[in-house]
Amino acid sequence: MTAKPSIIIAVDGPAASGKGTLARRLAAHFDYAYLDTGALYRAVAHHILQRGDDPGNAETGLRAAQELDVTQLQNPDIQTALRTSAVGTAASIVAAQADTRAAILQIQRDIADTPPDAKAGAVLDGRDIGTIVCPKAPHKIFVTARTEIRADRRWQELCASDPLVKREDVLADLEARDRRDRERATAPMRAAEDAHLLDTSDLSIEEAFVAALALVSH
Ligand code: CDP
């Protein structure tokens, strides 16, 4: 008897759109595995920055992606280190490198197709899940929110660890990252044709979750 195919929910969208919170809630609701694919790019970038290497060097990016140890992502200290703004910016630089992306692609597909702990499905969040990583996913949501709102959310998040961080710097960084993610040649951030759009600008976390649940339940 062949195993039932994993049920995949693809959640894509720009920085601080609310996709991570939403994806985590959906995974908990359905008892599916959850994969934050941005953490993979962030981990590669963090590794490069720690060694004092240049994130813009494609060979360095590929090597770091090949050496990526996904088990380390469970470590709370690593998770905190990955969330800094410097790592986010470096992540979007390495994410534009075709070979680096190719090295990370299979890790994502393996988790989507064979979720850990024999879960029946997986929720993946990122930029290209519905278009490239899992184009056949039966459920796809592209989460958006107005830029000012996203900048405010990210600013508040970063203020928790660095009270001196400036809102205008966060906004400029977010806009630069959006541009890089949208305009890169390989796997640019965009909504799949069959994705549902969900604008969370004026929704609470609970309201966004209820709306997302309705989108994946029909
Ligand atoms: O949390 P936030 O939305 O700010 O970013 P993230 O999801 O952690 O992703 C960090 C960076 O990794 C993004 O700016 C993208 O450049 C890249 N990324 C990507 O290219 N493809 C993905 N599937 C996920 C992230």
PDB file of C-alpha atoms and ligand atoms in Angstrom:
ATOM      1  CA  MET A   1       0.000   0.000   0.000  1.00  0.00           C
ATOM      2  CA  THR A   2       1.423   3.400  -0.922  1.00  0.00           C
ATOM      3  CA  ALA A   3       1.350   6.187   1.679  1.00  0.00           C
ATOM      4  CA  LYS A   4      -1.186   8.966   1.152  1.00  0.00           C
ATOM      5  CA  PRO A   5       0.404  12.089  -0.362  1.00  0.00           C
ATOM      6  CA  SER A   6       1.095  14.844   2.106  1.00  0.00           C
ATOM      7  CA  ILE A   7      -1.398  17.739   2.077  1.00  0.00           C
ATOM      8  CA  ILE A   8       0.512  20.950   1.494  1.00  0.00           C
ATOM      9  CA  ILE A   9      -0.530  24.483   2.392  1.00  0.00           C
ATOM     10  CA  ALA A  10       1.686  27.128   0.751  1.00  0.00           C
ATOM     11  CA  VAL A  11       1.752  30.515   2.476  1.00  0.00           C
ATOM     12  CA  ASP A  12       3.753  33.190   0.661  1.00  0.00           C
ATOM     13  CA  GLY A  13       4.128  36.920   1.019  1.00  0.00           C
ATOM     14  CA  PRO A  14       6.467  39.826   1.751  1.00  0.00           C
ATOM     15  CA  ALA A  15       8.271  40.555   5.037  1.00  0.00           C
ATOM     16  CA  ALA A  16       6.078  41.137   8.088  1.00  0.00           C
ATOM     17  CA  SER A  17       2.864  40.447   6.160  1.00  0.00           C
ATOM     18  CA  GLY A  18       1.787  38.054   8.904  1.00  0.00           C
ATOM     19  CA  LYS A  19       2.463  34.884   6.922  1.00  0.00           C
ATOM     20  CA  GLY A  20       4.615  33.202   9.597  1.00  0.00           C
ATOM     21  CA  THR A  21       2.049  33.628  12.375  1.00  0.00           C
ATOM     22  CA  LEU A  22      -0.682  32.474  10.046  1.00  0.00           C
ATOM     23  CA  ALA A  23       1.237  29.452   8.800  1.00  0.00           C
ATOM     24  CA  ARG A  24       2.060  28.383  12.369  1.00  0.00           C
ATOM     25  CA  ARG A  25      -1.594  28.675  13.396  1.00  0.00           C
ATOM     26  CA  LEU A  26      -2.758  26.674  10.377  1.00  0.00           C
ATOM     27  CA  ALA A  27      -0.199  23.956  11.090  1.00  0.00           C
ATOM     28  CA  ALA A  28      -1.324  23.706  14.734  1.00  0.00           C
ATOM     29  CA  HIS A  29      -4.999  23.653  13.706  1.00  0.00           C
ATOM     30  CA  PHE A  30      -4.596  20.777  11.231  1.00  0.00           C
ATOM     31  CA  ASP A  31      -1.786  19.071  13.186  1.00  0.00           C
ATOM     32  CA  TYR A  32       0.529  19.435  10.174  1.00  0.00           C
ATOM     33  CA  ALA A  33       4.276  20.048  10.180  1.00  0.00           C
ATOM     34  CA  TYR A  34       5.400  23.661   9.854  1.00  0.00           C
ATOM     35  CA  LEU A  35       8.427  24.897   7.900  1.00  0.00           C
ATOM     36  CA  ASP A  36       9.617  28.499   7.995  1.00  0.00           C
ATOM     37  CA  THR A  37      11.592  28.465   4.741  1.00  0.00           C
ATOM     38  CA  GLY A  38      12.895  31.994   5.399  1.00  0.00           C
ATOM     39  CA  ALA A  39      14.797  30.529   8.364  1.00  0.00           C
ATOM     40  CA  LEU A  40      16.784  28.379   5.920  1.00  0.00           C
ATOM     41  CA  TYR A  41      17.923  31.450   3.975  1.00  0.00           C
ATOM     42  CA  ARG A  42      18.531  33.302   7.232  1.00  0.00           C
ATOM     43  CA  ALA A  43      20.636  30.394   8.554  1.00  0.00           C
ATOM     44  CA  VAL A  44      22.785  30.413   5.413  1.00  0.00           C
ATOM     45  CA  ALA A  45      23.234  34.191   5.725  1.00  0.00           C
ATOM     46  CA  HIS A  46      24.039  33.968   9.442  1.00  0.00           C
ATOM     47  CA  HIS A  47      26.694  31.341   8.800  1.00  0.00           C
ATOM     48  CA  ILE A  48      28.316  33.583   6.157  1.00  0.00           C
ATOM     49  CA  LEU A  49      28.217  36.708   8.354  1.00  0.00           C
ATOM     50  CA  GLN A  50      29.682  34.834  11.319  1.00  0.00           C
ATOM     51  CA  ARG A  51      32.658  33.835   9.219  1.00  0.00           C
ATOM     52  CA  GLY A  52      33.100  37.415   8.055  1.00  0.00           C
ATOM     53  CA  ASP A  53      32.407  36.375   4.451  1.00  0.00           C
ATOM     54  CA  ASP A  54      30.519  38.321   1.797  1.00  0.00           C
ATOM     55  CA  PRO A  55      26.825  37.309   1.387  1.00  0.00           C
ATOM     56  CA  GLY A  56      26.986  38.699  -2.169  1.00  0.00           C
ATOM     57  CA  ASN A  57      29.488  36.044  -3.244  1.00  0.00           C
ATOM     58  CA  ALA A  58      27.515  33.248  -4.940  1.00  0.00           C
ATOM     59  CA  GLU A  59      30.180  30.578  -4.316  1.00  0.00           C
ATOM     60  CA  THR A  60      30.197  31.383  -0.601  1.00  0.00           C
ATOM     61  CA  GLY A  61      26.390  31.226  -0.595  1.00  0.00           C
ATOM     62  CA  LEU A  62      26.330  27.829  -2.278  1.00  0.00           C
ATOM     63  CA  ARG A  63      28.920  26.388   0.117  1.00  0.00           C
ATOM     64  CA  ALA A  64      27.017  27.666   3.163  1.00  0.00           C
ATOM     65  CA  ALA A  65      23.762  26.207   1.782  1.00  0.00           C
ATOM     66  CA  GLN A  66      25.407  22.824   1.229  1.00  0.00           C
ATOM     67  CA  GLU A  67      26.722  22.870   4.819  1.00  0.00           C
ATOM     68  CA  LEU A  68      23.341  23.877   6.272  1.00  0.00           C
ATOM     69  CA  ASP A  69      22.362  21.814   9.315  1.00  0.00           C
ATOM     70  CA  VAL A  70      18.576  22.093   9.641  1.00  0.00           C
ATOM     71  CA  THR A  71      18.568  20.460  13.092  1.00  0.00           C
ATOM     72  CA  GLN A  72      20.281  23.609  14.421  1.00  0.00           C
ATOM     73  CA  LEU A  73      17.186  25.647  13.587  1.00  0.00           C
ATOM     74  CA  GLN A  74      15.440  24.188  16.653  1.00  0.00           C
ATOM     75  CA  ASN A  75      17.993  25.863  18.936  1.00  0.00           C
ATOM     76  CA  PRO A  76      16.308  28.935  20.590  1.00  0.00           C
ATOM     77  CA  ASP A  77      19.604  30.906  20.608  1.00  0.00           C
ATOM     78  CA  ILE A  78      20.013  30.357  16.879  1.00  0.00           C
ATOM     79  CA  GLN A  79      16.377  31.314  16.289  1.00  0.00           C
ATOM     80  CA  THR A  80      16.939  34.645  18.081  1.00  0.00           C
ATOM     81  CA  ALA A  81      20.178  35.288  16.163  1.00  0.00           C
ATOM     82  CA  LEU A  82      18.398  34.653  12.858  1.00  0.00           C
ATOM     83  CA  ARG A  83      15.741  37.312  13.451  1.00  0.00           C
ATOM     84  CA  THR A  84      18.050  40.363  13.349  1.00  0.00           C
ATOM     85  CA  SER A  85      17.656  42.915  10.612  1.00  0.00           C
ATOM     86  CA  ALA A  86      21.249  42.386   9.390  1.00  0.00           C
ATOM     87  CA  VAL A  87      20.602  38.665   8.910  1.00  0.00           C
ATOM     88  CA  GLY A  88      17.285  39.426   7.125  1.00  0.00           C
ATOM     89  CA  THR A  89      19.049  41.722   4.661  1.00  0.00           C
ATOM     90  CA  ALA A  90      21.887  39.233   4.057  1.00  0.00           C
ATOM     91  CA  ALA A  91      19.272  36.464   3.632  1.00  0.00           C
ATOM     92  CA  SER A  92      17.600  38.354   0.802  1.00  0.00           C
ATOM     93  CA  ILE A  93      21.034  38.827  -0.853  1.00  0.00           C
ATOM     94  CA  VAL A  94      21.908  35.104  -0.749  1.00  0.00           C
ATOM     95  CA  ALA A  95      18.305  34.285  -1.753  1.00  0.00           C
ATOM     96  CA  ALA A  96      18.899  35.944  -5.135  1.00  0.00           C
ATOM     97  CA  GLN A  97      21.636  33.387  -5.994  1.00  0.00           C
ATOM     98  CA  ALA A  98      20.317  30.608  -8.247  1.00  0.00           C
ATOM     99  CA  ASP A  99      22.720  27.889  -7.020  1.00  0.00           C
ATOM    100  CA  THR A 100      22.116  28.728  -3.368  1.00  0.00           C
ATOM    101  CA  ARG A 101      18.355  28.459  -3.954  1.00  0.00           C
ATOM    102  CA  ALA A 102      18.765  25.143  -5.787  1.00  0.00           C
ATOM    103  CA  ALA A 103      20.685  23.698  -2.822  1.00  0.00           C
ATOM    104  CA  ILE A 104      17.870  24.666  -0.452  1.00  0.00           C
ATOM    105  CA  LEU A 105      15.030  23.592  -2.747  1.00  0.00           C
ATOM    106  CA  GLN A 106      15.300  19.853  -2.093  1.00  0.00           C
ATOM    107  CA  ILE A 107      15.369  20.293   1.704  1.00  0.00           C
ATOM    108  CA  GLN A 108      12.025  22.114   1.451  1.00  0.00           C
ATOM    109  CA  ARG A 109      10.445  19.591  -0.907  1.00  0.00           C
ATOM    110  CA  ASP A 110      11.538  16.653   1.247  1.00  0.00           C
ATOM    111  CA  ILE A 111       9.877  18.156   4.328  1.00  0.00           C
ATOM    112  CA  ALA A 112       6.740  19.035   2.327  1.00  0.00           C
ATOM    113  CA  ASP A 113       6.434  15.556   0.808  1.00  0.00           C
ATOM    114  CA  THR A 114       7.435  13.573   3.902  1.00  0.00           C
ATOM    115  CA  PRO A 115       6.561  15.702   6.919  1.00  0.00           C
ATOM    116  CA  PRO A 116       8.381  14.818  10.160  1.00  0.00           C
ATOM    117  CA  ASP A 117       6.589  12.766  12.844  1.00  0.00           C
ATOM    118  CA  ALA A 118       4.432  11.139  10.137  1.00  0.00           C
ATOM    119  CA  LYS A 119       2.153  14.213  10.029  1.00  0.00           C
ATOM    120  CA  ALA A 120      -0.531  14.109   7.319  1.00  0.00           C
ATOM    121  CA  GLY A 121       0.496  17.442   5.845  1.00  0.00           C
ATOM    122  CA  ALA A 122       2.812  20.426   5.989  1.00  0.00           C
ATOM    123  CA  VAL A 123       2.446  24.191   5.982  1.00  0.00           C
ATOM    124  CA  LEU A 124       5.382  26.019   4.380  1.00  0.00           C
ATOM    125  CA  ASP A 125       5.804  29.765   4.442  1.00  0.00           C
ATOM    126  CA  GLY A 126       8.124  31.761   2.204  1.00  0.00           C
ATOM    127  CA  ARG A 127       8.246  33.685  -1.062  1.00  0.00           C
ATOM    128  CA  ASP A 128       8.113  30.976  -3.754  1.00  0.00           C
ATOM    129  CA  ILE A 129       6.319  28.042  -2.135  1.00  0.00           C
ATOM    130  CA  GLY A 130       3.212  28.232  -4.336  1.00  0.00           C
ATOM    131  CA  THR A 131       5.171  28.985  -7.513  1.00  0.00           C
ATOM    132  CA  ILE A 132       8.386  26.919  -7.340  1.00  0.00           C
ATOM    133  CA  VAL A 133       8.788  24.740  -4.232  1.00  0.00           C
ATOM    134  CA  CYS A 134       5.308  23.168  -4.217  1.00  0.00           C
ATOM    135  CA  PRO A 135       3.503  24.349  -7.360  1.00  0.00           C
ATOM    136  CA  LYS A 136       0.972  21.502  -7.027  1.00  0.00           C
ATOM    137  CA  ALA A 137       0.008  22.363  -3.437  1.00  0.00           C
ATOM    138  CA  PRO A 138      -3.798  22.139  -3.183  1.00  0.00           C
ATOM    139  CA  HIS A 139      -3.948  25.210  -0.946  1.00  0.00           C
ATOM    140  CA  LYS A 140      -2.119  28.456  -1.592  1.00  0.00           C
ATOM    141  CA  ILE A 141      -2.414  31.778   0.164  1.00  0.00           C
ATOM    142  CA  PHE A 142      -0.492  34.939  -0.711  1.00  0.00           C
ATOM    143  CA  VAL A 143      -0.503  37.197   2.326  1.00  0.00           C
ATOM    144  CA  THR A 144      -0.057  40.944   1.938  1.00  0.00           C
ATOM    145  CA  ALA A 145      -0.368  44.086   4.047  1.00  0.00           C
ATOM    146  CA  ARG A 146       0.303  47.761   3.374  1.00  0.00           C
ATOM    147  CA  THR A 147       3.993  48.657   3.561  1.00  0.00           C
ATOM    148  CA  GLU A 148       3.573  51.150   6.452  1.00  0.00           C
ATOM    149  CA  ILE A 149       1.723  48.556   8.498  1.00  0.00           C
ATOM    150  CA  ARG A 150       4.353  45.901   7.815  1.00  0.00           C
ATOM    151  CA  ALA A 151       7.117  48.321   8.788  1.00  0.00           C
ATOM    152  CA  ASP A 152       5.333  49.092  12.075  1.00  0.00           C
ATOM    153  CA  ARG A 153       4.954  45.399  12.859  1.00  0.00           C
ATOM    154  CA  ARG A 154       8.618  44.670  12.105  1.00  0.00           C
ATOM    155  CA  TRP A 155       9.761  47.754  14.050  1.00  0.00           C
ATOM    156  CA  GLN A 156       7.865  46.584  17.140  1.00  0.00           C
ATOM    157  CA  GLU A 157       9.310  43.090  16.771  1.00  0.00           C
ATOM    158  CA  LEU A 158      12.888  44.415  16.491  1.00  0.00           C
ATOM    159  CA  CYS A 159      12.415  46.919  19.353  1.00  0.00           C
ATOM    160  CA  ALA A 160      12.002  43.974  21.738  1.00  0.00           C
ATOM    161  CA  SER A 161      15.712  43.166  21.360  1.00  0.00           C
ATOM    162  CA  ASP A 162      17.031  46.609  20.307  1.00  0.00           C
ATOM    163  CA  PRO A 163      15.065  49.599  21.716  1.00  0.00           C
ATOM    164  CA  LEU A 164      17.238  52.029  19.701  1.00  0.00           C
ATOM    165  CA  VAL A 165      16.179  50.719  16.304  1.00  0.00           C
ATOM    166  CA  LYS A 166      14.645  53.504  14.173  1.00  0.00           C
ATOM    167  CA  ARG A 167      11.308  53.107  12.442  1.00  0.00           C
ATOM    168  CA  GLU A 168      12.501  54.889   9.263  1.00  0.00           C
ATOM    169  CA  ASP A 169      15.469  52.496   9.004  1.00  0.00           C
ATOM    170  CA  VAL A 170      13.155  49.510   9.364  1.00  0.00           C
ATOM    171  CA  LEU A 171      10.872  50.903   6.643  1.00  0.00           C
ATOM    172  CA  ALA A 172      13.807  51.543   4.262  1.00  0.00           C
ATOM    173  CA  ASP A 173      15.205  48.073   4.907  1.00  0.00           C
ATOM    174  CA  LEU A 174      11.828  46.438   4.311  1.00  0.00           C
ATOM    175  CA  GLU A 175      11.308  48.312   1.032  1.00  0.00           C
ATOM    176  CA  ALA A 176      14.790  47.385  -0.200  1.00  0.00           C
ATOM    177  CA  ARG A 177      14.215  43.741   0.712  1.00  0.00           C
ATOM    178  CA  ASP A 178      10.777  43.673  -0.997  1.00  0.00           C
ATOM    179  CA  ARG A 179      12.350  45.115  -4.138  1.00  0.00           C
ATOM    180  CA  ARG A 180      15.184  42.581  -4.144  1.00  0.00           C
ATOM    181  CA  ASP A 181      12.770  39.690  -3.533  1.00  0.00           C
ATOM    182  CA  ARG A 182      10.351  40.834  -6.259  1.00  0.00           C
ATOM    183  CA  GLU A 183      12.911  41.726  -8.915  1.00  0.00           C
ATOM    184  CA  ARG A 184      15.409  38.851  -8.712  1.00  0.00           C
ATOM    185  CA  ALA A 185      15.660  36.626 -11.773  1.00  0.00           C
ATOM    186  CA  THR A 186      15.371  33.305  -9.903  1.00  0.00           C
ATOM    187  CA  ALA A 187      12.116  32.484  -8.109  1.00  0.00           C
ATOM    188  CA  PRO A 188      10.981  36.077  -7.579  1.00  0.00           C
ATOM    189  CA  MET A 189       8.358  36.687  -4.935  1.00  0.00           C
ATOM    190  CA  ARG A 190       4.940  36.640  -6.556  1.00  0.00           C
ATOM    191  CA  ALA A 191       1.518  35.148  -6.011  1.00  0.00           C
ATOM    192  CA  ALA A 192       0.837  31.890  -7.848  1.00  0.00           C
ATOM    193  CA  GLU A 193      -2.031  32.196 -10.321  1.00  0.00           C
ATOM    194  CA  ASP A 194      -4.137  29.861  -8.204  1.00  0.00           C
ATOM    195  CA  ALA A 195      -3.288  31.508  -4.858  1.00  0.00           C
ATOM    196  CA  HIS A 196      -5.896  33.228  -2.694  1.00  0.00           C
ATOM    197  CA  LEU A 197      -4.881  36.768  -1.744  1.00  0.00           C
ATOM    198  CA  LEU A 198      -5.251  37.741   1.889  1.00  0.00           C
ATOM    199  CA  ASP A 199      -4.632  41.336   2.991  1.00  0.00           C
ATOM    200  CA  THR A 200      -4.013  41.398   6.744  1.00  0.00           C
ATOM    201  CA  SER A 201      -3.551  45.206   7.019  1.00  0.00           C
ATOM    202  CA  ASP A 202      -6.755  45.732   8.988  1.00  0.00           C
ATOM    203  CA  LEU A 203      -7.116  42.277  10.538  1.00  0.00           C
ATOM    204  CA  SER A 204      -6.153  41.053  13.997  1.00  0.00           C
ATOM    205  CA  ILE A 205      -4.145  37.829  14.206  1.00  0.00           C
ATOM    206  CA  GLU A 206      -7.343  35.965  15.056  1.00  0.00           C
ATOM    207  CA  GLU A 207      -9.304  37.543  12.180  1.00  0.00           C
ATOM    208  CA  ALA A 208      -6.503  36.725   9.725  1.00  0.00           C
ATOM    209  CA  PHE A 209      -6.477  33.126  10.935  1.00  0.00           C
ATOM    210  CA  VAL A 210     -10.264  32.757  10.542  1.00  0.00           C
ATOM    211  CA  ALA A 211     -10.045  34.218   7.021  1.00  0.00           C
ATOM    212  CA  ALA A 212      -7.143  31.890   6.081  1.00  0.00           C
ATOM    213  CA  LEU A 213      -8.998  28.878   7.452  1.00  0.00           C
ATOM    214  CA  ALA A 214     -12.001  29.720   5.274  1.00  0.00           C
ATOM    215  CA  LEU A 215      -9.710  29.948   2.223  1.00  0.00           C
ATOM    216  CA  VAL A 216      -8.136  26.518   2.750  1.00  0.00           C
ATOM    217  CA  SER A 217     -11.341  24.797   3.809  1.00  0.00           C
ATOM    218  CA  HIS A 218     -13.217  24.900   0.536  1.00  0.00           C
TER     219      HIS A 218
HETATM  220  O1  CDP B   1      10.227  37.054   8.281  1.00  0.00           O
HETATM  221  P1  CDP B   1      10.423  37.796   7.007  1.00  0.00           P
HETATM  222  O2  CDP B   1       9.203  37.770   6.150  1.00  0.00           O
HETATM  223  O3  CDP B   1      10.995  39.155   7.198  1.00  0.00           O
HETATM  224  O4  CDP B   1      11.559  37.092   6.179  1.00  0.00           O
HETATM  225  P2  CDP B   1      11.840  35.559   6.007  1.00  0.00           P
HETATM  226  O5  CDP B   1      10.600  34.844   5.587  1.00  0.00           O
HETATM  227  O6  CDP B   1      12.543  35.061   7.213  1.00  0.00           O
HETATM  228  O7  CDP B   1      12.846  35.520   4.746  1.00  0.00           O
HETATM  229  C1  CDP B   1      14.109  36.174   4.754  1.00  0.00           C
HETATM  230  C2  CDP B   1      14.554  36.337   3.324  1.00  0.00           C
HETATM  231  O8  CDP B   1      14.761  35.040   2.751  1.00  0.00           O
HETATM  232  C3  CDP B   1      13.552  37.012   2.394  1.00  0.00           C
HETATM  233  O9  CDP B   1      13.693  38.416   2.325  1.00  0.00           O
HETATM  234  C4  CDP B   1      13.796  36.368   1.049  1.00  0.00           C
HETATM  235  O10 CDP B   1      14.797  37.038   0.326  1.00  0.00           O
HETATM  236  C5  CDP B   1      14.336  34.996   1.397  1.00  0.00           C
HETATM  237  N1  CDP B   1      13.371  33.921   1.164  1.00  0.00           N
HETATM  238  C6  CDP B   1      13.215  33.464  -0.127  1.00  0.00           C
HETATM  239  O11 CDP B   1      13.813  33.988  -1.052  1.00  0.00           O
HETATM  240  N2  CDP B   1      12.410  32.402  -0.385  1.00  0.00           N
HETATM  241  C7  CDP B   1      11.718  31.819   0.595  1.00  0.00           C
HETATM  242  N3  CDP B   1      10.929  30.773   0.308  1.00  0.00           N
HETATM  243  C8  CDP B   1      11.826  32.296   1.918  1.00  0.00           C
HETATM  244  C9  CDP B   1      12.655  33.372   2.173  1.00  0.00           C
END
